[in-house]
Coordinates of C-alpha atoms in Angstrom, one line a residue:
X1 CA 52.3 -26.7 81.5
X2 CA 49.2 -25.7 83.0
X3 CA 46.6 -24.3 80.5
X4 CA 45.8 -20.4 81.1
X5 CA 42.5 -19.1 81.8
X6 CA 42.0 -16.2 79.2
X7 CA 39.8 -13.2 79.7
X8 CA 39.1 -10.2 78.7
X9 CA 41.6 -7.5 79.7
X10 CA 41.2 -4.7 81.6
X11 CA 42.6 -1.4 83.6
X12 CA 43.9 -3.7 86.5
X13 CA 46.0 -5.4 84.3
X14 CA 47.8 -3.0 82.4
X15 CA 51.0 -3.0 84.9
X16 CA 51.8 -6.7 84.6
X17 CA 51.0 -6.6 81.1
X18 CA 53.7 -3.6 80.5
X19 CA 56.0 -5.7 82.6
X20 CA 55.2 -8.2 80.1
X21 CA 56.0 -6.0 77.0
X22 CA 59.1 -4.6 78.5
X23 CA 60.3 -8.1 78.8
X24 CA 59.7 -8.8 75.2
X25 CA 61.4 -5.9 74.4
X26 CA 64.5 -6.7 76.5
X27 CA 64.7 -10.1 74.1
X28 CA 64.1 -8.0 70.9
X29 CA 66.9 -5.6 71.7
X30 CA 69.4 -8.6 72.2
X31 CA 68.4 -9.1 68.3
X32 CA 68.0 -5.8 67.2
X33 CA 70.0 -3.6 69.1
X34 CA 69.4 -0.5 67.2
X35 CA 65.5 -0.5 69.0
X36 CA 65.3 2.1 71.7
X37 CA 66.5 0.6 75.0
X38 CA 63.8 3.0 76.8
X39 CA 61.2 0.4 76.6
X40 CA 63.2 -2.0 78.5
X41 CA 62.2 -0.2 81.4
X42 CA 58.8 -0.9 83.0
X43 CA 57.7 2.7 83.7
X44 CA 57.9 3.1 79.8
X45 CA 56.4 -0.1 78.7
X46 CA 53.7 0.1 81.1
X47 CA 52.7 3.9 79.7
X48 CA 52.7 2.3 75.7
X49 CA 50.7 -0.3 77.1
X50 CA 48.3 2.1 78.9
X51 CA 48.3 4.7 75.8
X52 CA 47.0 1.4 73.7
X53 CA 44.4 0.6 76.5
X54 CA 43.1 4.2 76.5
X55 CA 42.8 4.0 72.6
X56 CA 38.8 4.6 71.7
X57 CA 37.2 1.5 71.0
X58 CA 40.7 -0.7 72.3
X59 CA 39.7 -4.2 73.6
X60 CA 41.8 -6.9 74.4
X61 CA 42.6 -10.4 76.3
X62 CA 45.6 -11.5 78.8
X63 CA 46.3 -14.7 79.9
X64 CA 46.5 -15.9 84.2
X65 CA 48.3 -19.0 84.9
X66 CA 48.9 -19.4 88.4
X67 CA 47.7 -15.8 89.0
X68 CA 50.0 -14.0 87.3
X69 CA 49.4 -12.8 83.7
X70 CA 51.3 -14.9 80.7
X71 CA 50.6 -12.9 78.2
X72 CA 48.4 -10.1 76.5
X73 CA 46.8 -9.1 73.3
X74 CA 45.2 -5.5 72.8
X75 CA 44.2 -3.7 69.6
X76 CA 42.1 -0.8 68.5
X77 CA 40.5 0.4 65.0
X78 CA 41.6 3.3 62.5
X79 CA 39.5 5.5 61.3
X80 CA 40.7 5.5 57.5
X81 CA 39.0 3.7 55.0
X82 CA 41.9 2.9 53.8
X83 CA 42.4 -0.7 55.9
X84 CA 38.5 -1.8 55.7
X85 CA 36.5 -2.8 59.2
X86 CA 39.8 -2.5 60.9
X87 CA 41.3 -3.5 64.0
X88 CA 44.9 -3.0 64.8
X89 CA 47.4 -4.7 67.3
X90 CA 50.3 -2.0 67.2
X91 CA 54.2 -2.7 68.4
X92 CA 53.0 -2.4 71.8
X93 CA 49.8 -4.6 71.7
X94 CA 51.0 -7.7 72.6
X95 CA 53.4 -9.8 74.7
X96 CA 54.0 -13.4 76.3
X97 CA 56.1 -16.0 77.3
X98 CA 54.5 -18.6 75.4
X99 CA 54.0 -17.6 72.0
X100 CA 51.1 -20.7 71.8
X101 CA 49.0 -18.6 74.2
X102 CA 48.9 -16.0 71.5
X103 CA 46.3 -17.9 69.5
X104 CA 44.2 -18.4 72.6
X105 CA 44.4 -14.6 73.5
X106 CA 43.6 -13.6 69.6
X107 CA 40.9 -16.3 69.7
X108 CA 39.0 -14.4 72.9
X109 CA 39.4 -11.0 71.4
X110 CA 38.6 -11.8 68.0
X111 CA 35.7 -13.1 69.0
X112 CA 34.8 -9.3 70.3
X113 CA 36.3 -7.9 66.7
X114 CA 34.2 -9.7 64.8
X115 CA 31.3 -9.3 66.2
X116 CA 31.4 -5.7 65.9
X117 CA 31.9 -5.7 62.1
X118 CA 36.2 -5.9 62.2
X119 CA 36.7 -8.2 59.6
X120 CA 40.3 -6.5 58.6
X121 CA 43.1 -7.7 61.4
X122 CA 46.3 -6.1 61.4
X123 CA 49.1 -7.0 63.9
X124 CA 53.0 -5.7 63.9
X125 CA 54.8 -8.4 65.3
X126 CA 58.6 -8.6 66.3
X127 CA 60.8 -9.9 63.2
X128 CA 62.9 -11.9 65.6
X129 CA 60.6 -13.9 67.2
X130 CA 60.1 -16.7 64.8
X131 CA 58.1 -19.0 67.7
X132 CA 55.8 -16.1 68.1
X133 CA 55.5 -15.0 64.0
X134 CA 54.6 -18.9 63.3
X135 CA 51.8 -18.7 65.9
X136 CA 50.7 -15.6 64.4
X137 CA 51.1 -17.5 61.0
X138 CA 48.6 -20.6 62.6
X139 CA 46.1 -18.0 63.0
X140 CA 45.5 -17.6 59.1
X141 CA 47.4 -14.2 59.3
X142 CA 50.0 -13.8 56.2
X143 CA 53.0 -10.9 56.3
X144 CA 51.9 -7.6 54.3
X145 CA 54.5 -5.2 55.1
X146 CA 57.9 -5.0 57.0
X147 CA 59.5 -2.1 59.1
X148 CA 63.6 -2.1 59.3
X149 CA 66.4 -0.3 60.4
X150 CA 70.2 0.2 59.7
X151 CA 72.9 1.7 61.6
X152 CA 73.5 5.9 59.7
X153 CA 76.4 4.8 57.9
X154 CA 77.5 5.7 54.6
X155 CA 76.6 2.8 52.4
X156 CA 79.8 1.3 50.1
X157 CA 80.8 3.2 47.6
X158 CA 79.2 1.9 44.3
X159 CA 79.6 3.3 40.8
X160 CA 76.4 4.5 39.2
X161 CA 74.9 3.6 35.7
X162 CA 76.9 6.2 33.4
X163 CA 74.5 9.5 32.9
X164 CA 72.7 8.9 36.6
X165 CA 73.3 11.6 39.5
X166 CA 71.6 12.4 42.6
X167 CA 71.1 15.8 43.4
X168 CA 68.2 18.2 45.7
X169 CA 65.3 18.8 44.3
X170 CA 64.4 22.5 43.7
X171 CA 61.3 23.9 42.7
X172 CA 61.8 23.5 38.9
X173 CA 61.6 20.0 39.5
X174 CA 58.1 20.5 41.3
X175 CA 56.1 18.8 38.0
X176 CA 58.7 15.7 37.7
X177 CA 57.9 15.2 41.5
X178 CA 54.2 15.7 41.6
X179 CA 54.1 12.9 38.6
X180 CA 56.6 11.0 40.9
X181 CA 53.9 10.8 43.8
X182 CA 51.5 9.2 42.1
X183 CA 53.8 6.4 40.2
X184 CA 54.3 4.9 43.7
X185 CA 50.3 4.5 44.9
X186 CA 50.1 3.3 41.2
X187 CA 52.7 0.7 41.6
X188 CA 51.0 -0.4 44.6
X189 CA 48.0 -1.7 43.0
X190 CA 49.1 -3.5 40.2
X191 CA 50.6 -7.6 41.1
X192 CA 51.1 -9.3 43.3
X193 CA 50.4 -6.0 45.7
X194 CA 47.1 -4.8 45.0
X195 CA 46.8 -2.2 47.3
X196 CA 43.5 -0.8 47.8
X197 CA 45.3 2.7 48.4
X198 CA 43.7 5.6 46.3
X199 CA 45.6 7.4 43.7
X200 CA 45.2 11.3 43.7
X201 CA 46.0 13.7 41.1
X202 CA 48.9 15.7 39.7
X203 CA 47.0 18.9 40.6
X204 CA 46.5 18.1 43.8
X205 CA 50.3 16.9 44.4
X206 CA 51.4 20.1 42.4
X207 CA 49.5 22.0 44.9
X208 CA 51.2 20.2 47.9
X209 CA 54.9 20.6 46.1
X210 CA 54.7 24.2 45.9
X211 CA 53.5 24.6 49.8
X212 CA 55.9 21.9 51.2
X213 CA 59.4 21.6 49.1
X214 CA 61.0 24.7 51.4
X215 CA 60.0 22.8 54.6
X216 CA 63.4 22.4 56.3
X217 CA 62.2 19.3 58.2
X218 CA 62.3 17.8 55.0
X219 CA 64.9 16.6 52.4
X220 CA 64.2 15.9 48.7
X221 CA 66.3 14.1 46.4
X222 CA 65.8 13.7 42.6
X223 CA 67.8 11.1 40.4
X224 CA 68.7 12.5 36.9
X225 CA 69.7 10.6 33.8
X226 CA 70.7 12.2 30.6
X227 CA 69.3 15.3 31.9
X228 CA 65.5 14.0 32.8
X229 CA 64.8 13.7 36.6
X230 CA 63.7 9.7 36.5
X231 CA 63.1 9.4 40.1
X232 CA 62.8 11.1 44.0
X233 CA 63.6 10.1 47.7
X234 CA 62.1 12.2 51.1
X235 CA 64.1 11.7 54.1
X236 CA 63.4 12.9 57.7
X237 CA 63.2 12.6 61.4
X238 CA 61.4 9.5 62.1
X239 CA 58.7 11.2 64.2
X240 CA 57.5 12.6 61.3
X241 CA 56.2 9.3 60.8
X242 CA 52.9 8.2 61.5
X243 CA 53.9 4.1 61.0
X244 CA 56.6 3.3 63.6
X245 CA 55.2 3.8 67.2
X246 CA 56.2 3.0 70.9
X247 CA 58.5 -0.1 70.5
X248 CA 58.7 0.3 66.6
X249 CA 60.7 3.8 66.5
X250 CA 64.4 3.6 67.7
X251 CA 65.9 7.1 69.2
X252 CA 67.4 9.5 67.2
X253 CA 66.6 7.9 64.0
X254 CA 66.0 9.7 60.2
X255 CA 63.5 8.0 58.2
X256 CA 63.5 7.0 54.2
X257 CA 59.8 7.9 53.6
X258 CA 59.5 8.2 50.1
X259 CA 61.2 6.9 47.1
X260 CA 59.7 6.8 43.3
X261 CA 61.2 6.0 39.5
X262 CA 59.7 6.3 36.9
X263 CA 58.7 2.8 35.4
X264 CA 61.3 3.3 31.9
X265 CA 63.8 4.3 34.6
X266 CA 63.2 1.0 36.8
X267 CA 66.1 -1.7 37.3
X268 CA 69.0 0.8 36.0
X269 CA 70.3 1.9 39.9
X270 CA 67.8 5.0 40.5
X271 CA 66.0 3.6 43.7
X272 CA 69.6 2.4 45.1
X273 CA 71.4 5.5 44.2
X274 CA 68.3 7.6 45.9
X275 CA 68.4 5.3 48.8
X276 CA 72.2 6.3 49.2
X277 CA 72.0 9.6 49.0
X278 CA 69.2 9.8 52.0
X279 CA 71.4 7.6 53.7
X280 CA 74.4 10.2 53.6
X281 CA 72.2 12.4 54.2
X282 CA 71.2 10.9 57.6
X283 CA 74.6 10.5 58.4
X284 CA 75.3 14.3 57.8
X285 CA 72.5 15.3 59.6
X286 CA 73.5 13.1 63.0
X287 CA 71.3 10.5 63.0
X288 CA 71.8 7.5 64.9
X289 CA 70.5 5.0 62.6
X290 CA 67.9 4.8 59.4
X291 CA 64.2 3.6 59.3
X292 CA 62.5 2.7 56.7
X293 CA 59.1 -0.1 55.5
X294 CA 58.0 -1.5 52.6
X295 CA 55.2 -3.9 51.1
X296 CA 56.6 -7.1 50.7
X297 CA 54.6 -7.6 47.6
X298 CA 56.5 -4.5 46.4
X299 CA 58.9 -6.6 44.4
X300 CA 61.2 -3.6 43.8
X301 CA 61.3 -2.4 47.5
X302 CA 61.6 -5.4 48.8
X303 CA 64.6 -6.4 47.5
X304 CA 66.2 -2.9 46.8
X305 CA 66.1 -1.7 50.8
X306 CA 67.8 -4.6 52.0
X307 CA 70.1 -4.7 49.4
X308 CA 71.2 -1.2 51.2
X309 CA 71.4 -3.3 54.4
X310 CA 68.1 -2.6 55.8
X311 CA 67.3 -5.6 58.4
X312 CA 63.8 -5.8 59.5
X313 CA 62.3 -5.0 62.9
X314 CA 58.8 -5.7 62.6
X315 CA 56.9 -7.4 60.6
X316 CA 53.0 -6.2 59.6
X317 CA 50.8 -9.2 59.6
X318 CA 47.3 -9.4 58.1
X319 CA 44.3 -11.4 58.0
X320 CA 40.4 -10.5 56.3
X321 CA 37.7 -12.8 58.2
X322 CA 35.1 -14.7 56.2
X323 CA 37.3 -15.8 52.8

């Protein structure tokens, strides 16, 4: 095969490279058919693509091989703190048909990235694709975090540890949750995670409860044992969600955002019995199918979501320059 010439990507290119992504989405959906079939379509690849590209700060690369384009790579930065010097390649950020032009195309616009101080790299690739993950793996990059879906059925029918229920929260549970909030950031920065995430306070989250646990867009489940809430789930439409964009958000589609116990509480069935009940919940509320991520350093999450017959979607890669 001819080698490509890479270059720097740019407005011209954004149809063939939508054509590109709407391609790779076509292939994704034969694995994961639970993905919106909407970006199969060019019109609707070609407008993530162009959303990406109008991004402030966005830069990028595409491959020509016999003048036509084999492949793109496009990312931006976010503004939080949280993720360092950042640059991001999103769902839609990247496409080919040869997964070994990938490291060419991240090799041109790293180049860019770097120079300008973007030492954190974070690209969501498809889970499927295990040519294009291993290129991505070549690259130095390492997986951090996994998105998944499953179809909004009611999970099997398990018994629970003897003196565990699942029930709404109400607002005389508003101190168990505000605690609750902070046990997961907490949980995220001890091993092997060590998540740079800040951990606020319980004023602050008590503050938040009071304001937010009547929002009807919202549901909030507590798990009780022996009369002591031990743990909480939030379920809700997955566009309430800031983390699964373009490609990454199937239609009609509820979201497990949230889910805490209480570290006595841990390994007795609360996360799996608070994963069920949002689950029902989805299912009672007319949802097509369930979202939900994780850490994959998260031991607990990790293996308790696909336990509940989560399968991933897309995988968060993750790579810091100069170590």
């Amino acid at each position: 095969m001819s080698p490509a010439e890479i270059r720097p990507l740019t407005a011209a290119d954004l149809t063939a490279c939508g054509e590109l992504l709407a391609q790779r989405h076509r292939r994704h959906r034969a694995a994961q058919p639970l993905l919106s079939a909407r970006f199969e379509t060019p019109e609707a690849a070609v407008a993530e693509v162009r959303a990406a590209f109008e991004t402030p700060e966005a830069s990028g690369a595409v491959a020509i091989r016999a003048g036509a384009p084999v492949g793109f790579v496009l990312g931006a930065p976010k503004t939080s703190p949280l993720w360092g010097p950042n640059i991001w390649v999103e769902a839609a950020g990247q496409a080919s048909t040869d997964p070994e032009v990938m490291r060419d195309l991240y090799a041109a616009a790293a180049t860019r990235w770097v120079d300008e101080g973007r030492t954190a790299h974070y690209v969501v690739v498809p889970a499927h694709d295990e040519d294009l993950v291993r290129a991505w793996f070549r690259l130095g990059f390492g997986q951090q975090h996994a998105h998944a879906v499953r179809p909004a059925t009611r999970p099997a029918a398990a018994p629970w540890p003897e003196g565990l229920s699942v029930r709404r929260a109400t607002r005389a549970d508003i101190p168990d949750l505000a605690r609750l909030d902070l046990e997961l950031p907490v949980h995220q920065g001890l091993s092997p995670t060590f998540s740079a995430g800040q951990v606020g306070t319980v004023e602050e989250s008590l503050e938040d409860w009071a304001e937010e646990i009547d929002d009807p867009e919202y549901v909030t489940f507590v798990a009780v044992r022996d009369g002591k809430v031990v743990g909480s789930a939030i379920g809700c439409a997955l566009e309430k969600s800031s983390a699964h964009l373009g490609p990454a958000r199937p239609d009609n589609a509820g979201f497990l955002g949230f889910a805490a116990v209480f570290p006595a509480a841990r390994g007795a069935g609360a996360g799996r019995a608070l994963g069920t009940a949002v689950l029902n919940w989805a299912v009672d509320s007319g949802f097509d199918c369930v979202v939900t991520d994780w850490r994959v350093t998260n031991l607990l999450s990790s293996r308790t979501w696909p336990r509940l017959g989560f399968t991933e979607t897309f995988l968060r890669l993750h790579r810091t320059i100069g170590y």
